[in-house]
Structure formats: C-alpha cells, structure tokens
Coordinates of C-alpha atoms in Angstrom, one line a residue:
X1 CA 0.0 0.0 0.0
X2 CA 1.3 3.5 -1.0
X3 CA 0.2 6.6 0.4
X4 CA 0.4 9.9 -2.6
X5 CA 0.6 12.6 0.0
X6 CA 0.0 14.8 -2.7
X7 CA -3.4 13.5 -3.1
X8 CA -4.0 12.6 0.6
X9 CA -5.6 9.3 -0.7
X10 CA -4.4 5.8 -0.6
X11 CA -3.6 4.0 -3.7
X12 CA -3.8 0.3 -3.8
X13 CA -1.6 -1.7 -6.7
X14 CA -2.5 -5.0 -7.8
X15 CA 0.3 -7.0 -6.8
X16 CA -0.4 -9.8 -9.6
X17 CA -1.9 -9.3 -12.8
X18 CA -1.9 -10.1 -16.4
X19 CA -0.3 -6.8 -17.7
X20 CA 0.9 -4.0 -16.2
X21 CA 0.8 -1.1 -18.3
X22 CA 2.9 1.7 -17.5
X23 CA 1.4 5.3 -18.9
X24 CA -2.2 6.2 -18.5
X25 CA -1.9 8.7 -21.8
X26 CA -4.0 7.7 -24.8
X27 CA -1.7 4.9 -25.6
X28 CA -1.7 3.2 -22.4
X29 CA -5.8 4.1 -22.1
X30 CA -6.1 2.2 -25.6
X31 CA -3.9 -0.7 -24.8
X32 CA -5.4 -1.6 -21.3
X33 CA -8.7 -1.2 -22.6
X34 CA -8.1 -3.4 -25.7
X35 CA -6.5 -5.8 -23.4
X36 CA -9.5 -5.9 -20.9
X37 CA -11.8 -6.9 -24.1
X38 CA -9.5 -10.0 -24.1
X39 CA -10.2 -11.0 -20.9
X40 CA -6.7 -10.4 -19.7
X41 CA -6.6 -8.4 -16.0
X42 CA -4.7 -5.7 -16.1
X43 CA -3.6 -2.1 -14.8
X44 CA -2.4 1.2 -15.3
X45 CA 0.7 2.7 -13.3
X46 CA 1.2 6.4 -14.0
X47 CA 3.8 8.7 -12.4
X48 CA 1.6 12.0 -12.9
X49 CA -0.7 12.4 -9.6
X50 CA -2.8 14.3 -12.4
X51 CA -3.9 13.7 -16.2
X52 CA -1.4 15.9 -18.3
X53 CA -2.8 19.4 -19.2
X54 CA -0.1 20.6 -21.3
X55 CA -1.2 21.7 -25.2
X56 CA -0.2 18.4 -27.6
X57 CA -1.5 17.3 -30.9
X58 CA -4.4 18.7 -32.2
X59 CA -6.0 16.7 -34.0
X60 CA -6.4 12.5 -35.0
X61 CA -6.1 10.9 -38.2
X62 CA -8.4 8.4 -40.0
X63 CA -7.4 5.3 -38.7
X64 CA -7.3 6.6 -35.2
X65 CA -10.7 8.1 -35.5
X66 CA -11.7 4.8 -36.7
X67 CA -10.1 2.8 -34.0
X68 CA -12.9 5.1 -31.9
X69 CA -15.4 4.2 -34.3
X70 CA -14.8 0.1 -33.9
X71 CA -15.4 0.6 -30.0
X72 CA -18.3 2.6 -29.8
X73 CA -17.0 6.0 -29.1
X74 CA -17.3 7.7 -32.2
X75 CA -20.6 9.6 -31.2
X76 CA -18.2 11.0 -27.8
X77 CA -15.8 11.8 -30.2
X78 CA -18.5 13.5 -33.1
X79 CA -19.4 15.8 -29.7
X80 CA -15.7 16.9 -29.0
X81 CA -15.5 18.1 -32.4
X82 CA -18.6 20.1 -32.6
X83 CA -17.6 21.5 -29.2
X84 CA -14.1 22.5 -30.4
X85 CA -15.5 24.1 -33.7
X86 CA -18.0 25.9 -31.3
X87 CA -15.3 27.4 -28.9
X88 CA -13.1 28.6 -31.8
X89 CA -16.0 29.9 -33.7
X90 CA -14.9 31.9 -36.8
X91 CA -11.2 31.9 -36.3
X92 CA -11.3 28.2 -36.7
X93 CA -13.1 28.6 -39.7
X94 CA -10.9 31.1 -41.1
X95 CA -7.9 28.9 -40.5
X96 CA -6.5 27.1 -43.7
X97 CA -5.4 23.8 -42.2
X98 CA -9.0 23.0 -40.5
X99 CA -12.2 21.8 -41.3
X100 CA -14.5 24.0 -42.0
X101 CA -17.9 23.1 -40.5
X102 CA -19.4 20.6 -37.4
X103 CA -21.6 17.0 -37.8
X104 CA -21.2 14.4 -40.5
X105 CA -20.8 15.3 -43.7
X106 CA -18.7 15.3 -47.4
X107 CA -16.9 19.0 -46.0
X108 CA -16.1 17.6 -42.9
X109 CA -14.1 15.2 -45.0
X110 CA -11.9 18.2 -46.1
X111 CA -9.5 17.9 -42.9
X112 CA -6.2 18.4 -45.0
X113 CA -3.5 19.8 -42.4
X114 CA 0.1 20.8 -43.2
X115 CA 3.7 19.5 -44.6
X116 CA 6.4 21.6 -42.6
X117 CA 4.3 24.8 -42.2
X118 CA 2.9 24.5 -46.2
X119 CA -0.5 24.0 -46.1
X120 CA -2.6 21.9 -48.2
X121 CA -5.3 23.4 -50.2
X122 CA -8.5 21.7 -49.3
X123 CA -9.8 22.7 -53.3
X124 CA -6.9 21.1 -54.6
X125 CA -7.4 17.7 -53.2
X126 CA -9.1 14.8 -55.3
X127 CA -11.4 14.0 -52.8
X128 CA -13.2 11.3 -55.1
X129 CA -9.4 9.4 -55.1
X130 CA -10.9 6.0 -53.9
X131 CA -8.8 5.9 -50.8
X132 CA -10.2 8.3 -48.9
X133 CA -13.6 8.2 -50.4
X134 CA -13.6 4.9 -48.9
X135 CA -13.1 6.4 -44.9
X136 CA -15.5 9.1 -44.7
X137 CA -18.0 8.0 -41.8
X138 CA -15.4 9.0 -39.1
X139 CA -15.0 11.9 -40.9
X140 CA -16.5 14.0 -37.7
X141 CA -14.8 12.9 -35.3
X142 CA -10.9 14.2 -36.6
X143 CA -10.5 17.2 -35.1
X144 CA -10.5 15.7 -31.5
X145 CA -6.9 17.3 -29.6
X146 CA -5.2 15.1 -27.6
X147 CA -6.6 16.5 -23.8
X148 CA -9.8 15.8 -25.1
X149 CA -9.2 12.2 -26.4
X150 CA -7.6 11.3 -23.0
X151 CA -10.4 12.4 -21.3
X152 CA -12.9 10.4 -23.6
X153 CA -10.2 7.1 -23.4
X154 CA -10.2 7.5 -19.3
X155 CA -14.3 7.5 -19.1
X156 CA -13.8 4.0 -21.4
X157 CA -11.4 2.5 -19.1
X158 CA -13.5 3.4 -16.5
X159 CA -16.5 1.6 -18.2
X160 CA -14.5 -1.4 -18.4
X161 CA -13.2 -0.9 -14.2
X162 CA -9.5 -1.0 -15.3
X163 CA -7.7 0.3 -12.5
X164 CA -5.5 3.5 -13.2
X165 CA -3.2 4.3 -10.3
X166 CA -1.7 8.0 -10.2
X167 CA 1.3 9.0 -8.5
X168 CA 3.1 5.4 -8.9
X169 CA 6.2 5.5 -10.6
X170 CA 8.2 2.9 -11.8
X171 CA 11.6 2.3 -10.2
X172 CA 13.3 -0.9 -11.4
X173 CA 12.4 -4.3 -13.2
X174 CA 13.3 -7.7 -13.3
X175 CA 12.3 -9.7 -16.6
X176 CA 12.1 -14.1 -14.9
X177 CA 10.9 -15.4 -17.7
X178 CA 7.7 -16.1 -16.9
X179 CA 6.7 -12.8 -15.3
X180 CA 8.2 -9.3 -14.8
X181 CA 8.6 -8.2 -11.3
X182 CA 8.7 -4.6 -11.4
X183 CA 9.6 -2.5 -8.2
X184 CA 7.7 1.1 -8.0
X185 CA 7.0 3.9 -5.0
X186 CA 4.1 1.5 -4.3
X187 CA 6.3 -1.9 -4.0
X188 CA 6.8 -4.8 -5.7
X189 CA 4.2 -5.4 -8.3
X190 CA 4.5 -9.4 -10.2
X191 CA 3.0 -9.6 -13.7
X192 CA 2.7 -11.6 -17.0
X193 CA 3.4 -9.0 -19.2
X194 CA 5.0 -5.2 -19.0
X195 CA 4.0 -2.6 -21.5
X196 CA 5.7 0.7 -21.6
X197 CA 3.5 3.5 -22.5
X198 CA 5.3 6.0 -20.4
X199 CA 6.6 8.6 -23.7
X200 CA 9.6 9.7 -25.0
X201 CA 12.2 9.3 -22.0
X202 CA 10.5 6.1 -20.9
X203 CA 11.6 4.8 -17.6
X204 CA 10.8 1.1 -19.0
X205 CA 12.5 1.5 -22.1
X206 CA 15.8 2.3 -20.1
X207 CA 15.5 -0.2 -17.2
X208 CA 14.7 -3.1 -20.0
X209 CA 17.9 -1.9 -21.2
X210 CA 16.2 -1.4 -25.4
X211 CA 18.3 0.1 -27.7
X212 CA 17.2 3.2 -29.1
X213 CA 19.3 4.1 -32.3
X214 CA 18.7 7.7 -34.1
X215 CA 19.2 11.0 -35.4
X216 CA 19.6 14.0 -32.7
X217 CA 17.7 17.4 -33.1
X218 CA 18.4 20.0 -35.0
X219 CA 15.4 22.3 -34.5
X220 CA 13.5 23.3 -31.2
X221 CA 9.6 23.9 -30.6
X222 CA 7.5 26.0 -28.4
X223 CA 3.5 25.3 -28.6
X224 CA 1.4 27.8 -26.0
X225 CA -1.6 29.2 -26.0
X226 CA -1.1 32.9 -24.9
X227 CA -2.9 36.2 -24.6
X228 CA -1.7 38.8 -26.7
X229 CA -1.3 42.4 -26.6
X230 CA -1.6 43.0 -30.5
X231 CA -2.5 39.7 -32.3
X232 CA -3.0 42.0 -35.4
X233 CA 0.9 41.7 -35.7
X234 CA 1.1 38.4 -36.3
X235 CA -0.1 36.2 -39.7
X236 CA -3.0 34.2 -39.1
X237 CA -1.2 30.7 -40.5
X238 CA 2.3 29.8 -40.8
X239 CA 5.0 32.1 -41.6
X240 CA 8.7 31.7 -42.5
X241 CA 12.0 33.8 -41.7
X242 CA 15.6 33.1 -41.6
X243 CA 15.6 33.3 -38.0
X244 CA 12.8 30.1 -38.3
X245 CA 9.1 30.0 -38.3
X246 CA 6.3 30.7 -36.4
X247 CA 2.3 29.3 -36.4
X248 CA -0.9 31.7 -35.8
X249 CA -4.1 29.4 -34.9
X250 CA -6.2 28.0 -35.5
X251 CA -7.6 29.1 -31.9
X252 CA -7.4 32.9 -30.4
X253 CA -3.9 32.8 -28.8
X254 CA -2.4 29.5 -30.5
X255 CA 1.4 29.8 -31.3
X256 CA 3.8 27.7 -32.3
X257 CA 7.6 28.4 -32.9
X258 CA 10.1 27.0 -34.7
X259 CA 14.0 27.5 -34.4
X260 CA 17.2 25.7 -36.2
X261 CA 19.2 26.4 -33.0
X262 CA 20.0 22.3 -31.6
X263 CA 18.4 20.5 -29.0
X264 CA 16.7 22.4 -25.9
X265 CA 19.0 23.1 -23.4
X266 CA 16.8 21.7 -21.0
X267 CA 13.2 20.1 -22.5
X268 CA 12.3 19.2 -19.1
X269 CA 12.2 22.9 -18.1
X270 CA 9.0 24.3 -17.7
X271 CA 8.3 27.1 -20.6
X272 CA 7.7 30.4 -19.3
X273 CA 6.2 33.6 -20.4
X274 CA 9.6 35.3 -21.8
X275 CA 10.5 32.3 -23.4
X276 CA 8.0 32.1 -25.6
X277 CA 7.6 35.9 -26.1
X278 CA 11.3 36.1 -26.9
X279 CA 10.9 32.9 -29.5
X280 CA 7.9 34.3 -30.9
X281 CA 9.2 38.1 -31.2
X282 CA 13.0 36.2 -32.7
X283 CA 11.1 34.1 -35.6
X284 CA 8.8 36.6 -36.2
X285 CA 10.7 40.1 -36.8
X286 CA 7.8 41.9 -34.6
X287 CA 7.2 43.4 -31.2
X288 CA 4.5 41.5 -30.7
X289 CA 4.1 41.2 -26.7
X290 CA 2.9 38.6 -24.5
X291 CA 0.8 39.3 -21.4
X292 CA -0.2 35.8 -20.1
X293 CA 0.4 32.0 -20.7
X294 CA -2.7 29.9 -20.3
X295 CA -2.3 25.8 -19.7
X296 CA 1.1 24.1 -19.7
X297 CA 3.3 25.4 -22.4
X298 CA 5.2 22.4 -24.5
X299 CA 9.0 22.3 -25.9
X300 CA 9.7 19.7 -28.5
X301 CA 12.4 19.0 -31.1
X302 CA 12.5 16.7 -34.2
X303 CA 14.7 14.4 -32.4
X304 CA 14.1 10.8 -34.1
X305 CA 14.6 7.6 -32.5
X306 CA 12.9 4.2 -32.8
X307 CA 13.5 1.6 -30.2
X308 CA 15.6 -1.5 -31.9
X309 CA 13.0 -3.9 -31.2
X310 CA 9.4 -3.2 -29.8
X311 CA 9.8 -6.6 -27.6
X312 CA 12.3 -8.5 -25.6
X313 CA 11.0 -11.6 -23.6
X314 CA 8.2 -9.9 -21.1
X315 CA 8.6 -6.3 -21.9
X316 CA 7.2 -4.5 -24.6
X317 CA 7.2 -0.5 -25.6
X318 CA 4.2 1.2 -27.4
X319 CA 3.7 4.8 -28.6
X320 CA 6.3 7.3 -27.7
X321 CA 8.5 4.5 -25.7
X322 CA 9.0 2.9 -29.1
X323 CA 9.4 5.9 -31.5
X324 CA 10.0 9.5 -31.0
X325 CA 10.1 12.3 -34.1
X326 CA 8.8 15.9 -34.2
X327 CA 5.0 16.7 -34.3
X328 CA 5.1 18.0 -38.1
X329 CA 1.8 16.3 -39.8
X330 CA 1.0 15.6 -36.3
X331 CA 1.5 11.7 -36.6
X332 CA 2.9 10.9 -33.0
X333 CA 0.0 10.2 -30.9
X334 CA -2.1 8.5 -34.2
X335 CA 1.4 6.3 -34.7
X336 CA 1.0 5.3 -31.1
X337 CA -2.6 4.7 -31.2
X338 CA -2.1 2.2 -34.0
X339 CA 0.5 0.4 -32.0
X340 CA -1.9 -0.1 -29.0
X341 CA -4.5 -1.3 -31.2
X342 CA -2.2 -3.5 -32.8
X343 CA -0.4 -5.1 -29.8
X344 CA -4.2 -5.1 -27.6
X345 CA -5.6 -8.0 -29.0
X346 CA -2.4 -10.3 -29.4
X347 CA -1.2 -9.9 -26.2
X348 CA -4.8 -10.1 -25.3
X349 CA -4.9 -13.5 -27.4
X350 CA -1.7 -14.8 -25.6
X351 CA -2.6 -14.3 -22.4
X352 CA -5.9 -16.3 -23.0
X353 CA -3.9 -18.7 -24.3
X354 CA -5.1 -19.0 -27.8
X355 CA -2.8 -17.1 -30.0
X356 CA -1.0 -19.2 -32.9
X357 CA 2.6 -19.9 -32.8
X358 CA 4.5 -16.4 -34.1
X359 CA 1.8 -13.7 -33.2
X360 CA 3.2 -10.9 -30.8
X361 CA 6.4 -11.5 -33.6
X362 CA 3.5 -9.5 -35.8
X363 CA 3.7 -6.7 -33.2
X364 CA 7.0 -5.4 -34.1
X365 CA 7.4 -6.8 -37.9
X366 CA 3.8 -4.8 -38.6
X367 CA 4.5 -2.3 -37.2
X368 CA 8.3 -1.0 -37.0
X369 CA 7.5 -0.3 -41.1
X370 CA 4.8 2.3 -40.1
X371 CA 6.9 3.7 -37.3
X372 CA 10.3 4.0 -39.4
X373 CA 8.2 5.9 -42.0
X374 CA 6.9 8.6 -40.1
X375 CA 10.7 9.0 -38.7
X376 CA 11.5 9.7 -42.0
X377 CA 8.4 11.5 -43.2
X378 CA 9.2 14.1 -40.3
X379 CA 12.9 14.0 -41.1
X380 CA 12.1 15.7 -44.3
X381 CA 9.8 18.4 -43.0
X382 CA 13.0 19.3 -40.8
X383 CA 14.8 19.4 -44.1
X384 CA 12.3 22.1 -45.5
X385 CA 11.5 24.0 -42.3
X386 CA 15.3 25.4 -41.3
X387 CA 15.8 29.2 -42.2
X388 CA 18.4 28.6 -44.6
X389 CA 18.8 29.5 -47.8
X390 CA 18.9 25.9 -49.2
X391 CA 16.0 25.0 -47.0
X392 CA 14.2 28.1 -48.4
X393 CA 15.1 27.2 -51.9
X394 CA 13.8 23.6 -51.2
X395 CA 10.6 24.7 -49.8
X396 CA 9.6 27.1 -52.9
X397 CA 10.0 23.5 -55.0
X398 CA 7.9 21.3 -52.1
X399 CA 5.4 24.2 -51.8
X400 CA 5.0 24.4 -55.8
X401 CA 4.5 20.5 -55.4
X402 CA 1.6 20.5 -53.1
X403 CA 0.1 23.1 -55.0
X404 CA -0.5 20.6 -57.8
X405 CA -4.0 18.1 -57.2
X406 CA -1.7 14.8 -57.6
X407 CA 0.8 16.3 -55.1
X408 CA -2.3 17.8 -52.9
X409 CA -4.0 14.9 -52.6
X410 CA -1.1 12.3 -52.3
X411 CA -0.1 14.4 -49.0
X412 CA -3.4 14.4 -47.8
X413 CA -3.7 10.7 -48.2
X414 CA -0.3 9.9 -46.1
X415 CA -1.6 12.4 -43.5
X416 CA -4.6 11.1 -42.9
X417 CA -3.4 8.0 -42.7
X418 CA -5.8 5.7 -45.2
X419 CA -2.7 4.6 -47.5
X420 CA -1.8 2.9 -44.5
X421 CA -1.2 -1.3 -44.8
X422 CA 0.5 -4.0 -44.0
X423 CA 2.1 -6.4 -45.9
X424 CA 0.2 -10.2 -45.1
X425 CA -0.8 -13.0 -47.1
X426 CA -3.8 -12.9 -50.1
X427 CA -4.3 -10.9 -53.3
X428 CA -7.4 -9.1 -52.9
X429 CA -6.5 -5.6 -52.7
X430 CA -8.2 -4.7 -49.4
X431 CA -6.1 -7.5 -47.0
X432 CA -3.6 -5.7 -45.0
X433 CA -5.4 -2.6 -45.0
X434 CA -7.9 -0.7 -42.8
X435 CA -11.3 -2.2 -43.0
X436 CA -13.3 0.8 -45.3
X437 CA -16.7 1.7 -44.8
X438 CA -18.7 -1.4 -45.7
X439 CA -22.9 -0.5 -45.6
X440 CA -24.9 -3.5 -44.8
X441 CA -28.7 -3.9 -46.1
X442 CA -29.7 -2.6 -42.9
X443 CA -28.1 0.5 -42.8
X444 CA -25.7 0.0 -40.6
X445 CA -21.8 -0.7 -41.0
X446 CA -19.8 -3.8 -40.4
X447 CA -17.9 -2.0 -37.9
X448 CA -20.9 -0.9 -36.1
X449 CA -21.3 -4.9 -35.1
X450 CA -18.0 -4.9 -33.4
X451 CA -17.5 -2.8 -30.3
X452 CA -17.0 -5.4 -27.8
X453 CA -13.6 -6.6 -29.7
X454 CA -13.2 -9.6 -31.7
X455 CA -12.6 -10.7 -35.1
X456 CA -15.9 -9.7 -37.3
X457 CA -16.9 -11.7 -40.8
X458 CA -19.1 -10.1 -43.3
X459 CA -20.4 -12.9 -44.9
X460 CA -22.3 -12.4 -48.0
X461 CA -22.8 -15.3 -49.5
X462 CA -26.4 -16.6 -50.5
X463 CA -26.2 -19.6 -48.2
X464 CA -24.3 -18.5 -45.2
X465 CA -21.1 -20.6 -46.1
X466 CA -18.4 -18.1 -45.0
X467 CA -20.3 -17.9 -41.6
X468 CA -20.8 -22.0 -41.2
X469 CA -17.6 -22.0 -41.5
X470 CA -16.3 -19.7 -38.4
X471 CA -18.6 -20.8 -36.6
X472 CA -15.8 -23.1 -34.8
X473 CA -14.4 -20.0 -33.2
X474 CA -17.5 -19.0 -31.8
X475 CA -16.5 -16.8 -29.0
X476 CA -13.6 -15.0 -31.3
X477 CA -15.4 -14.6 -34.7
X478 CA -18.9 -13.0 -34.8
X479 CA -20.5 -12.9 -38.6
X480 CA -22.5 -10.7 -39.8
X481 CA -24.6 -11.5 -42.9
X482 CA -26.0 -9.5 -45.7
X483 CA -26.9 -9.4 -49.1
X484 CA -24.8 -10.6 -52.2
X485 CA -22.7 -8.0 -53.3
X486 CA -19.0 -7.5 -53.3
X487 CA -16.5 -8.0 -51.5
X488 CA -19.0 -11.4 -50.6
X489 CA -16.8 -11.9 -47.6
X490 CA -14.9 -9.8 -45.3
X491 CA -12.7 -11.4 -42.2
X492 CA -11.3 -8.2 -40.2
X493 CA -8.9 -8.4 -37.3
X494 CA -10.0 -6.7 -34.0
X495 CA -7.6 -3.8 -34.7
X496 CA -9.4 -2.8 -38.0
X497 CA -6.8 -4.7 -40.6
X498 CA -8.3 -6.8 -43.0
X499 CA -6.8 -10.5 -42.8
X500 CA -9.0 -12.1 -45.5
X501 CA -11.0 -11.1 -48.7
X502 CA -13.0 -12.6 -51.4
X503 CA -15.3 -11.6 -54.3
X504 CA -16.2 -14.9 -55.2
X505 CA -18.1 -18.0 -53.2
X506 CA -16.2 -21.1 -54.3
X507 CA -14.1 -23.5 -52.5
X508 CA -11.1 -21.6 -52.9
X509 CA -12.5 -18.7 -51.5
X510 CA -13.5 -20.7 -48.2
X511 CA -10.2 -22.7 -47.7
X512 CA -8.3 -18.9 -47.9
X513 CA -10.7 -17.9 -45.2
X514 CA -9.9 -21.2 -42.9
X515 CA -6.1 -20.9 -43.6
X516 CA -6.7 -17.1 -42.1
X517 CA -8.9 -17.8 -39.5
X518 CA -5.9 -20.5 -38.3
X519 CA -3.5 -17.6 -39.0
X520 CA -5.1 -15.2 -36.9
X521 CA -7.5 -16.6 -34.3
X522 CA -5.8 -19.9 -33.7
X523 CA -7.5 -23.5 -33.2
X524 CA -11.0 -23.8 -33.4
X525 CA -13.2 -23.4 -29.9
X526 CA -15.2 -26.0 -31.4
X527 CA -14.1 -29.1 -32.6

C-alpha cells in the first residue's frame, strides 16, 4: 500500500496481474482497454498524480478516429468536435489547415492539415481518389486534440473498471521469464506482461535496457496558448524567416515556434512567459508582446529515435517509448494509437492462451515499417523548415509540389493516414489494410457490429457458407450476414486490418478464409 501525499488518498496496486501497463496517456488508455476486451486483467501505473494538461496534438487521423469508431466512441468523439469548432468559432473557420464546418458530412471530410508549415489546399485535393472516399463516416470525429481524447479514453477504461493508479512510478524491473517483477513507490508489483507507454524518455525503455538508435535534433519547438497584446501583428497561419518559423491558430492565442538552434537546453524545463515571447518576437521580426500564458506550455524538437526492437521476452514499448520524431503532420499520438491497437488483441490472445505460434512476432514486424516511415516523413519536414537558404530554396519547389492536385492529394492521403497497410498474405486488394466503410442492407456498418472486440466476418454469400464455417471459433469470430454483393466476404482483425478477402463464393475462396482464420484466431473453440 502507498500513500500519494500529494493527493492525501491511498492508492492500492495489484500485486499480480496479467499486464501491467505503465502510462495512463492515450496509448496506455487504448492498450489496457483493448486488453480488458480480451479477458486479460490488467492495470495502469502512472507517475503523474494528475492527467497531463499541457497543449499536444491537435487533431487525429483516419485510422485513429476509426479505432474510436470500432469501440463505440465515435458519437463521444462526433461531440468533441462540434464543441471544439463551437469554442473557436470563426477563427477556426478562417484557418487554412482546418475543417470548415461541425456534424457528419462530405466537408467535414476536407481535414487536409500541413507538410512543414505549407499547407494543403482543401480545393486542390481529389477527394473522389478511392482511398479516402472509402473512410469518410469517421469523418467527424478528426479534429478531437489530444486532452480531449484522454479524457474520452479515461471515461472508457472506466466503463470497463480497469484500474488507473496515479502518482506510482516505476523504479526498477526484473524480466524471470515467466513474469516481470517490477519494483515502483508503491512496491513490488508481479505480472505476465510489461507494456511501456510511459513517452519519449520512458523509464521502461531504459531499465529493460532497449536500444534506441537515431538522429539528434536539430530544430526546437514551443506550442502555447497565450494572450496577446496586438495579435493583429502576427499572420493568421504559418510564416517563414531566416531566423525560423512561427504558427498563428487556429484558436485565439495559438502559437507555435520553430528554431534551427539544436536541442533544448533543458526540455524538461517548464516554458515560461519570456521564453515564448522572446521565440515568438526572434522568428517573427515583430514586437509583438505577450501578457499571459494559459495551460502548460510544450517544448519539442525533431529528435528521431525508434527503439531496436518493440519486444524483448516480457517487456514490450508502445507509442512514444518505441518511436520519437517531431509533431510536423501531427502523426505521434495517431502512430501510437495504432500500435496499441495493434499489440491489444495479441497480447490479449496470448494471455488467453489461444494465440498461434508467431503472433506478438506480428507486433514489431507490422509495425516497425509504419513507425520507421513517419521518422522519415518528419525528417524531411526538418529538411524544409530550417531558415536557410537551401531550406528556403527547397521549400519554394515542395510548396510548388503541393500546389499541384496529384501532389495535394497524395499528402493528404499519407496524412490522414488511409494509405496505410500492411504487408500479409492474399491478393485481394483490401487484405492488410484498414477495413473501409462497408454499408450493410440494414443501414448500418460492419464496424458498427464490433464494439466489444473480436474478429468480425461479413459474410455475404447466399447460403451463409463463410459464416458456417467460423462458426468453430465461436467466442472470437462474430458474422454478420448481408446481401450478395461485393467483396461477398470480409474477415477483419480486431484492430481494423483486413486478414481475408474474397469476391467470389467457391471453395477456394473458403479454404483462404480457414487458412486465415488458423492464421489469426488460432485453433477452433469448437471441434
């Protein structure tokens, strides 16, 4: 038992659980909840006494937004929007790298954002390209910033009575083979399984002794939310000097700041008033003054790392503990989302005890592709955003680029995140990609039959043979029938990744489906 005297309350740690999850951010939220669907018991151990307030990312991507959708929480997430486009009424509107209006709808869809500080034309875009017209019904629920989606995460954790224990930090582990013991301000806690969720400089990460190879920074961040004497002085958008670059918005006293000048002397610093009005009044050639900082204040730099493996025997790392690269594009927390969806469900499947031989390998050989891409897609927005004069010269060619539909719209697409896929076995062109929106008969979506976890099957064949069939792993696989159209059949992983596909109802098609049913969910549950 470990008293937080800072709270005054008394926190009590499970002493022996499935998993042990160390970071109660969005990442960890994601993972333990994931996990929980599986069965497995598990916890949360964070060393804040209080949810982060700091100013993070902005926004979401499609496939996060979609991992909301899958669980339920896409009306929560629908409402955060609205309420964020009502609190930064017209200035929001007025921004160019936001969408422009609140509830479901085809402009909604027009979230474009930025590649280093150039942003993307919304009227450029080919917004008929058949990769994102096929991810549109999460399309309200994007512009959810990252305080917001903890909040919303920490009420579904709740729902599922996950314990979150604040004001516990981790201290040392010991891997035994067959369980971590891990020793924290609380005591000694035995588990199954350790995930690290705990960001950037994560304790686990270092005590599990990872390797974590990469390039240092060469550019340091502010992001604040000020009040401002004369805003009038400052461009509403991004704006470049040789001194670096600064961002107005979308919101009434948003700022961000960009400087080539190294690595923060010290990150861990807390940003103050000056700092940022110096920064801002450096990059910007103005007077412009500052009278008050509202939140937390964040300093960042395009340090890029990615942990050598994402596993090693009981450990694992997720999110930030696995990969860190600047915000540009704002792909950190969606990158880490994705990770936690990914690992939930195998982890989950291995602690139940059903998981085929190989699976948590997928974990790292899925996704270290994904995660080694955004280092470099962030590398090259460093490339363009220095004040030099080659940078400059570079950025006049990227910005004339993006200025093209084909160059629009293939940014947009790698933003948002729906080129995304892995690489697993079949031909059809949706397996190893996110599941799109498939519309049933009834009006509802496949996904929309999914939110307690699982594997779902759309099964439209005319006698029901795709769902006969999985109907040995009752309990893993629910199917959903419909009418015949294509794709007739559908198998989709509980993290949203397609694993089977078929437009035909012959043999072939059903012995594919077996084989990745074995693949993927293991023996039968019924003989």
């Amino acid at each position: 038992m470990f008293v937080d005297r800072t709270l005054f309350v008394t926190v009590n740690v499970n002493q022996d659980v499935d998993v042990t999850v160390v970071g109660a951010g969005p990442v960890g939220l994601v993972l333990a909840a994931e996990l929980a669907l599986c069965g497995a018991t598990v916890q949360v151990l964070e060393r804040r006494a209080e949810p982060d307030e700091s100013m993070k990312a902005g926004a979401i991507n499609v496939p996060t937004a979609e991992a909301l959708d899958r669980r339920g929480l896409l009306p929560a997430a629908e409402r955060v929007q609205r309420e964020m486009l009502e609190r930064v009424g017209s200035f929001a509107r007025q921004a160019d790298d936001q969408p422009p209006g609140g509830g479901r709808g085809a402009r909604e869809s027009r979230f474009t954002g930025h590649f280093a500080g150039i942003v993307l034309d919304a009227d450029l875009v080919d917004w008929s390209d058949p990769e994102l017209a096929a991810h549109t019904a999460a399309a309200g629920a994007r512009m959810v910033p990252q305080r917001e989606l903890e909040k919303l995460l920490a009420d579904h954790v709740a729902r599922l009575d996950i314990p979150v224990h604040r004001g516990v930090e981790v201290t040392a582990l010991e891997d035994t083979g067959d369980g971590v013991l891990v020793g924290t301000t609380a005591g000694t806690v035995r588990t199954g399984w350790l995930v690290g969720c705990d960001g950037g400089r994560s304790t686990v990460r270092r005590l599990a002794g990872f390797d974590f190879p990469g390039t240092d920074p060469e550019l340091t961040g502010l992001l604040a939310v000020v009040d401002i004497a004369a805003p009038h002085k400052l461009v509403n958008g991004w704006a470049w000097s040789p001194r670096g670059a600064y961002r107005y918005g979308p919101q009434p006293g948003r700022v961000v700041t960009v400087e080539a000048d190294g690595a923060p002397a010290d990150r861990s610093a807390p940003v103050t008033l000056e700092e940022v009005q110096t920064t801002l009044r450096r990059v910007s050639g103005t007077d412009v003054t500052l009278t008050a900082l509202r939140g937390t204040a964040t300093r960042w730099s395009d340090n890029a790392r990615q942990a050598a493996t994402y596993w090693s025997g009981r450990v694992l790392l997720a999110g930030d503990a696995a990969h860190v690269h600047s915000p540009f594009s704002g792909q950190g927390l969606n990158l880490g989302i994705g990770d936690a969806m990914n690992l939930g469900w195998k982890l989950g499947a291995v602690v139940a005890g059903w998981a085929p031989e190989g699976l948590l390998d997928t974990y790292d050989a899925e996704r270290r592709p994904l995660g080694a891409w955004v280092l470099d897609w962030t590398r090259a927005q460093t490339g363009v955003m220095r004040g030099d004069a080659k940078s400059a010269a570079l950025r006049r060619i990227v910005a004339d680029l993006l200025s093209t539909r084909e160059g629009a719209t293939y940014a947009v697409k790698k933003i948002s995140g729906v080129t995304q896929r892995i690489d697993l076995p079949g031909d059809h062109p949706l397996v190893g990609r996110f599941v799109p929106d498939l519309w049933l008969r009834d009006g509802s979506r496949l996904v929309d039959h999914g939110h307690g976890g699982g594997f779902l099957l759309l099964d439209r064949t005319p006698d029901g043979a795709f769902a006969r069939l999985a109907a040995a792993w009752d309990g893993r696989v629910s199917s959903v029938t419909d009418d015949h159209a294509t794709p007739t059949g559908v198998l989709v992983r509980p993290d949203g990744v397609v694993a089977w596909a078929c437009d035909t109802t012959d043999i072939a098609a059903a012995t594919d489906l077996e084989a990745a049913l074995y693949r993927w969910a293991g023996a039968p549950t019924v003989p």
